[in-house]
Tab-separated table of C-alpha atoms in Angstrom:
chain	number	residue	atom	x	y	z
A	148	UNK	CA	-58.581	47.987	-32.097
A	149	UNK	CA	-56.687	45.717	-34.470
A	150	UNK	CA	-53.351	46.441	-32.805
A	151	UNK	CA	-54.863	45.733	-29.383
A	152	UNK	CA	-56.185	42.357	-30.584
A	153	UNK	CA	-52.737	41.363	-31.846
A	154	UNK	CA	-51.172	42.317	-28.509
A	155	UNK	CA	-53.600	40.210	-26.455
A	156	UNK	CA	-52.916	37.166	-28.631
A	157	UNK	CA	-49.184	37.631	-28.232
A	158	UNK	CA	-47.620	35.756	-25.280
A	159	UNK	CA	-46.267	37.796	-22.410
A	160	UNK	CA	-42.772	36.351	-22.930
A	161	UNK	CA	-42.666	37.227	-26.617
A	162	UNK	CA	-43.960	40.706	-25.778
A	163	UNK	CA	-41.196	41.244	-23.199
A	164	UNK	CA	-38.505	39.965	-25.575
A	165	UNK	CA	-39.558	42.282	-28.397
A	166	UNK	CA	-39.652	45.339	-26.135
A	167	UNK	CA	-36.275	44.443	-24.586
A	168	UNK	CA	-34.613	44.025	-27.976
A	169	UNK	CA	-36.186	47.264	-29.205
A	170	UNK	CA	-34.594	49.060	-26.252
A	171	UNK	CA	-31.254	47.357	-26.988
A	172	UNK	CA	-31.055	45.595	-23.617
A	173	UNK	CA	-29.588	42.157	-22.914
A	174	UNK	CA	-30.972	39.634	-20.451
A	175	UNK	CA	-28.005	40.224	-18.161
A	176	UNK	CA	-28.680	43.963	-18.099
A	177	UNK	CA	-32.337	43.375	-17.247
A	178	UNK	CA	-31.261	40.866	-14.582
A	179	UNK	CA	-29.092	43.522	-12.933
A	180	UNK	CA	-31.944	46.048	-12.935
A	181	UNK	CA	-34.565	43.613	-11.637
A	182	UNK	CA	-32.268	41.442	-9.467
A	183	UNK	CA	-33.889	38.405	-11.116
A	184	UNK	CA	-31.714	35.491	-12.262
A	185	UNK	CA	-31.188	35.511	-16.063
A	186	UNK	CA	-32.417	31.919	-16.280
A	187	UNK	CA	-35.807	32.997	-14.922
A	188	UNK	CA	-35.991	35.902	-17.379
A	189	UNK	CA	-35.141	33.562	-20.239
A	190	UNK	CA	-37.766	31.056	-19.113
A	191	UNK	CA	-40.343	33.852	-18.932
A	192	UNK	CA	-39.551	35.060	-22.443
A	193	UNK	CA	-39.780	31.488	-23.780
A	194	UNK	CA	-43.075	30.880	-21.906
A	195	UNK	CA	-41.328	27.954	-20.188
A	196	UNK	CA	-43.371	28.322	-17.003
A	197	UNK	CA	-42.213	24.953	-15.638
A	198	UNK	CA	-38.797	26.508	-14.916
A	199	UNK	CA	-40.342	29.408	-13.005
A	200	UNK	CA	-41.087	29.327	-9.263
A	201	UNK	CA	-44.544	29.104	-7.752
A	202	UNK	CA	-47.161	31.373	-9.285
A	203	UNK	CA	-46.978	34.036	-6.568
A	204	UNK	CA	-43.244	34.549	-7.269
A	205	UNK	CA	-43.666	34.344	-11.048
A	206	UNK	CA	-46.186	37.204	-10.871
A	207	UNK	CA	-43.630	39.267	-8.975
A	208	UNK	CA	-41.084	38.591	-11.743
A	209	UNK	CA	-43.588	39.762	-14.379
A	210	UNK	CA	-44.218	43.034	-12.550
A	211	UNK	CA	-40.487	43.675	-12.044
A	212	UNK	CA	-39.715	42.903	-15.697
A	213	UNK	CA	-42.513	45.196	-16.921
A	214	UNK	CA	-41.361	47.985	-14.578
A	215	UNK	CA	-37.742	47.714	-15.805
A	216	UNK	CA	-38.918	48.122	-19.426
A	217	UNK	CA	-41.241	51.027	-18.596
A	218	UNK	CA	-44.386	49.016	-19.418
A	219	UNK	CA	-47.828	49.020	-17.812
A	220	UNK	CA	-47.659	46.425	-15.016
A	221	UNK	CA	-51.396	45.668	-15.081
A	222	UNK	CA	-51.328	45.078	-18.829
A	223	UNK	CA	-48.342	42.755	-18.342
A	224	UNK	CA	-50.240	40.855	-15.640
A	225	UNK	CA	-53.234	40.390	-17.962
A	226	UNK	CA	-50.930	39.007	-20.638
A	227	UNK	CA	-49.326	36.684	-18.090
A	228	UNK	CA	-52.733	35.400	-16.933
A	229	UNK	CA	-53.715	34.605	-20.528
A	230	UNK	CA	-50.366	32.987	-21.362
A	231	UNK	CA	-49.779	31.005	-18.154
A	232	UNK	CA	-53.296	30.417	-16.844
A	233	UNK	CA	-53.677	26.938	-18.370
A	234	UNK	CA	-50.264	25.813	-17.111
A	235	UNK	CA	-50.836	26.941	-13.531
A	236	UNK	CA	-54.366	25.507	-13.468
A	237	UNK	CA	-52.945	22.092	-14.353
A	238	UNK	CA	-50.075	22.582	-11.901
A	239	UNK	CA	-52.459	23.406	-9.061
A	240	UNK	CA	-54.587	20.367	-9.906
A	241	UNK	CA	-51.495	18.133	-9.825
A	242	UNK	CA	-50.480	19.678	-6.508
A	243	UNK	CA	-53.975	19.101	-5.110
A	244	UNK	CA	-53.879	15.454	-6.176
A	245	UNK	CA	-50.405	15.053	-4.677
A	246	UNK	CA	-51.582	16.526	-1.370
A	247	UNK	CA	-54.562	14.170	-1.428
A	248	UNK	CA	-52.239	11.207	-1.967
A	249	UNK	CA	-50.068	12.338	0.951
A	250	UNK	CA	-53.144	12.632	3.187
A	251	UNK	CA	-54.439	9.200	2.129
A	252	UNK	CA	-51.045	7.639	2.831
A	253	UNK	CA	-50.942	9.314	6.262
A	254	UNK	CA	-54.360	7.864	7.107
A	255	UNK	CA	-53.294	4.395	5.947
A	256	UNK	CA	-50.199	4.558	8.144
A	257	UNK	CA	-52.295	5.685	11.110
A	258	UNK	CA	-54.690	2.770	10.583
A	259	UNK	CA	-51.805	0.298	10.373
A	260	UNK	CA	-50.343	1.653	13.607
A	261	UNK	CA	-53.724	1.308	15.329
A	262	UNK	CA	-54.062	-2.317	14.172
A	263	UNK	CA	-50.517	-3.146	15.322
A	264	UNK	CA	-51.136	-1.513	18.710
A	265	UNK	CA	-54.399	-3.451	19.176
A	266	UNK	CA	-52.673	-6.709	18.237
A	267	UNK	CA	-49.879	-5.981	20.718
A	268	UNK	CA	-52.386	-5.382	23.525
A	269	UNK	CA	-54.186	-8.623	22.667
A	270	UNK	CA	-50.940	-10.634	22.683
A	271	UNK	CA	-49.881	-9.100	26.003
A	272	UNK	CA	-53.276	-9.940	27.526
A	273	UNK	CA	-53.034	-13.528	26.285
A	274	UNK	CA	-49.530	-13.937	27.732
A	275	UNK	CA	-50.692	-12.512	31.062
A	276	UNK	CA	-53.703	-14.844	31.137
A	277	UNK	CA	-51.611	-17.928	30.344
A	278	UNK	CA	-49.062	-16.968	32.998
A	279	UNK	CA	-51.762	-16.681	35.664
A	280	UNK	CA	-53.328	-19.996	34.603
A	281	UNK	CA	-49.977	-21.751	34.965
A	282	UNK	CA	-49.579	-20.258	38.450
A	283	UNK	CA	-53.043	-21.544	39.475
A	284	UNK	CA	-52.272	-25.075	38.262
A	285	UNK	CA	-49.017	-25.169	40.251
A	286	UNK	CA	-50.921	-24.168	43.430
A	287	UNK	CA	-53.589	-26.877	42.994
A	288	UNK	CA	-51.195	-29.748	42.192
A	289	UNK	CA	-50.261	-31.792	45.386
A	290	UNK	CA	-46.588	-32.319	46.027
A	291	UNK	CA	-45.386	-35.942	46.253
A	292	UNK	CA	-42.167	-35.950	48.269
A	293	UNK	CA	-43.397	-38.792	50.559
A	294	UNK	CA	-43.236	-41.510	47.888
A	295	UNK	CA	-39.469	-41.413	47.482
A	296	UNK	CA	-39.129	-41.450	51.284
A	297	UNK	CA	-41.282	-44.581	51.646
A	298	UNK	CA	-39.470	-46.223	48.752
A	299	UNK	CA	-36.098	-45.465	50.319
A	300	UNK	CA	-37.393	-46.781	53.652
A	301	UNK	CA	-38.429	-50.063	52.046
A	302	UNK	CA	-35.038	-50.398	50.401
A	303	UNK	CA	-33.401	-49.739	53.775
A	304	UNK	CA	-35.421	-52.494	55.418
A	305	UNK	CA	-34.515	-55.090	52.821
A	306	UNK	CA	-30.807	-54.284	53.112
A	307	UNK	CA	-30.645	-55.000	56.890
A	308	UNK	CA	-29.097	-58.443	57.561
A	309	UNK	CA	-31.529	-60.950	59.094
A	310	UNK	CA	-29.320	-61.437	62.122
A	311	UNK	CA	-29.401	-57.805	63.123
A	312	UNK	CA	-33.160	-57.292	62.652
A	313	UNK	CA	-34.054	-58.182	66.301
A	314	UNK	CA	-31.004	-56.585	67.905
A	315	UNK	CA	-31.130	-53.092	66.286
A	316	UNK	CA	-34.108	-50.776	66.270
A	317	UNK	CA	-35.289	-49.629	62.857
A	318	UNK	CA	-33.979	-46.088	62.713
A	319	UNK	CA	-35.681	-45.103	59.456
A	320	UNK	CA	-39.180	-45.910	60.790
A	321	UNK	CA	-39.744	-42.562	62.606
A	322	UNK	CA	-38.766	-40.688	59.419
A	323	UNK	CA	-41.821	-42.005	57.563
A	324	UNK	CA	-44.592	-39.336	57.561
A	325	UNK	CA	-47.749	-40.229	59.453
A	326	UNK	CA	-50.622	-41.482	57.261
A	327	UNK	CA	-52.784	-38.526	58.333
A	328	UNK	CA	-50.224	-36.113	56.838
A	329	UNK	CA	-49.289	-38.047	53.718
A	330	UNK	CA	-52.071	-36.411	51.690
A	331	UNK	CA	-51.044	-32.823	52.567
A	332	UNK	CA	-49.029	-30.936	49.990
A	333	UNK	CA	-45.486	-30.150	50.924
A	334	UNK	CA	-44.371	-26.570	51.400
A	335	UNK	CA	-44.864	-24.696	48.103
A	336	UNK	CA	-41.685	-23.670	46.292
A	337	UNK	CA	-41.205	-19.974	45.746
A	338	UNK	CA	-41.852	-19.077	42.058
A	339	UNK	CA	-41.362	-15.837	40.223
A	340	UNK	CA	-44.223	-16.953	37.962
A	341	UNK	CA	-46.837	-16.946	40.738
A	342	UNK	CA	-45.537	-13.881	42.563
A	343	UNK	CA	-45.005	-11.772	39.421
A	344	UNK	CA	-46.860	-12.913	36.294
A	345	UNK	CA	-44.972	-10.436	34.103
A	346	UNK	CA	-41.477	-11.566	35.175
A	347	UNK	CA	-39.281	-12.564	32.234
A	348	UNK	CA	-41.316	-10.679	29.576
A	349	UNK	CA	-39.246	-8.332	27.356
A	350	UNK	CA	-39.589	-4.643	28.084
A	351	UNK	CA	-40.232	-2.429	25.038
A	352	UNK	CA	-38.319	0.753	25.511
A	353	UNK	CA	-39.322	2.140	22.110
A	354	UNK	CA	-42.130	4.325	23.475
A	355	UNK	CA	-39.846	7.211	24.297
A	356	UNK	CA	-40.494	10.449	22.406
A	357	UNK	CA	-38.370	10.745	19.291
A	358	UNK	CA	-36.307	13.859	18.774
A	359	UNK	CA	-37.487	16.402	16.164
A	360	UNK	CA	-35.793	17.583	12.969
A	361	UNK	CA	-34.337	21.048	12.367
A	362	UNK	CA	-33.714	22.312	8.816
A	363	UNK	CA	-31.703	25.451	8.090
A	364	UNK	CA	-31.589	27.009	4.592
A	365	UNK	CA	-29.144	29.816	3.781
A	366	UNK	CA	-29.123	31.747	0.494
A	367	UNK	CA	-25.978	32.762	-1.359
A	368	UNK	CA	-28.080	33.991	-4.314
A	369	UNK	CA	-31.662	35.123	-4.817
A	370	UNK	CA	-33.965	32.087	-4.767
A	371	UNK	CA	-37.512	31.141	-3.845
A	372	UNK	CA	-38.201	28.030	-1.792
A	373	UNK	CA	-41.282	26.020	-0.859
A	374	UNK	CA	-41.000	23.988	2.381
A	375	UNK	CA	-43.539	21.471	3.701
A	376	UNK	CA	-43.042	20.192	7.267
A	377	UNK	CA	-44.512	16.736	7.893
A	378	UNK	CA	-48.075	16.815	6.489
A	379	UNK	CA	-48.696	20.533	7.045
A	380	UNK	CA	-49.464	23.012	4.258
A	381	UNK	CA	-46.424	24.173	2.203
A	382	UNK	CA	-44.764	27.478	3.122
A	383	UNK	CA	-43.283	29.754	0.425
A	384	UNK	CA	-40.424	32.182	0.932
A	385	UNK	CA	-38.138	34.380	-1.186
A	386	UNK	CA	-34.545	34.299	0.113
A	387	UNK	CA	-32.024	36.980	-0.792
A	388	UNK	CA	-28.238	36.540	-0.442
A	389	UNK	CA	-27.379	36.202	3.234
A	390	UNK	CA	-30.911	35.255	4.327
A	391	UNK	CA	-31.102	32.288	6.700
A	392	UNK	CA	-34.364	30.557	7.699
A	393	UNK	CA	-35.056	27.655	10.067
A	394	UNK	CA	-37.898	25.094	10.066
A	395	UNK	CA	-38.765	22.299	12.506
A	396	UNK	CA	-40.545	18.970	11.856
A	397	UNK	CA	-41.065	15.557	13.456
A	398	UNK	CA	-40.877	13.158	10.493
A	399	UNK	CA	-39.841	14.826	7.212
A	400	UNK	CA	-39.366	17.906	5.038
A	401	UNK	CA	-40.465	18.252	1.388
A	402	UNK	CA	-38.636	20.981	-0.566
A	403	UNK	CA	-38.888	22.786	-3.885
A	404	UNK	CA	-36.008	25.178	-4.653
A	405	UNK	CA	-36.049	27.737	-7.471
A	406	UNK	CA	-32.260	28.260	-7.643
A	407	UNK	CA	-30.651	25.012	-6.504
A	408	UNK	CA	-27.094	26.361	-6.602
A	409	UNK	CA	-27.993	29.422	-4.561
A	410	UNK	CA	-29.178	27.562	-1.441
A	411	UNK	CA	-27.151	25.698	1.189
A	412	UNK	CA	-28.843	23.436	3.733
A	413	UNK	CA	-28.205	21.894	7.158
A	414	UNK	CA	-30.245	19.096	8.743
A	415	UNK	CA	-29.884	18.698	12.518
A	416	UNK	CA	-26.631	20.672	12.389
A	417	UNK	CA	-25.067	18.593	9.572
A	418	UNK	CA	-24.447	20.134	6.104
A	419	UNK	CA	-26.537	18.706	3.266
A	420	UNK	CA	-25.192	17.815	-0.159
A	421	UNK	CA	-25.615	20.525	-2.860
A	422	UNK	CA	-29.165	20.638	-4.213
A	423	UNK	CA	-28.051	21.234	-7.801
A	424	UNK	CA	-26.484	23.775	-10.198
A	425	UNK	CA	-27.231	27.474	-10.200
A	426	UNK	CA	-30.466	28.547	-11.868
A	427	UNK	CA	-32.051	25.083	-11.836
A	428	UNK	CA	-35.472	24.456	-10.292
A	429	UNK	CA	-35.383	21.282	-8.160
A	430	UNK	CA	-38.662	19.787	-6.980
A	431	UNK	CA	-39.810	16.979	-4.661
A	432	UNK	CA	-36.727	16.917	-2.399
A	433	UNK	CA	-37.682	14.766	0.616
A	434	UNK	CA	-35.569	14.837	3.808
A	435	UNK	CA	-36.246	12.241	6.519
A	436	UNK	CA	-34.476	11.023	9.625
């Protein structure tokens, strides 16, 4: 009973390290047997769970490590739950809060877009209304081409020499409009404003559908990855050397990579810069257009 109590208080990493050293094995030898990167094995022995992948993959590492040392896998899992439970509980809470922040930000952006769209419709309606009002005013306003004609006629009469007034008929007199027609508007000029109230307004061609995003990840070494497309739930995957996976999104990708140096990426057919050195866990990588 006493020995069992000591074992349950002992961390899973310390337990693995002691058994490994007792068997005379190095981390590299265990890594070859388990096909787990030595950095992950070292992090597990040091209880440095922040350097391990997501919990589902870390549990797989624990089982593989226990199996390679000839230990009871279920006992190793109980030790892991006791040792890492607090860390992963806090990690899941942080992840939940981060997802909530992402959702809140998405809703705020959607609200802003709705307000901008409503304002644009209101401005367009106001411009259309003002354009129609201007067209109505131009139709109701009487044209006044007769005044210059009468004025020119009076000037013509005063310029005729007195001696020729009786001998020559006044040619300009017939050109003066009859009084009954002087109040009628002249023929209306053709206007693009009255015939087409929207003429001259800028056309917004930005409503076309934007092209999507395609992300390709290829593994040169064993690595786990977590990929979130747009605001969807994250997807986890374990890539072995030579594995190649493709994801599609509209706005962005959010990545977490367990072995940064073991993954190569392409975005829309273009190679991405290296994610980091081998064995390093890189989180919160955001790829946008």
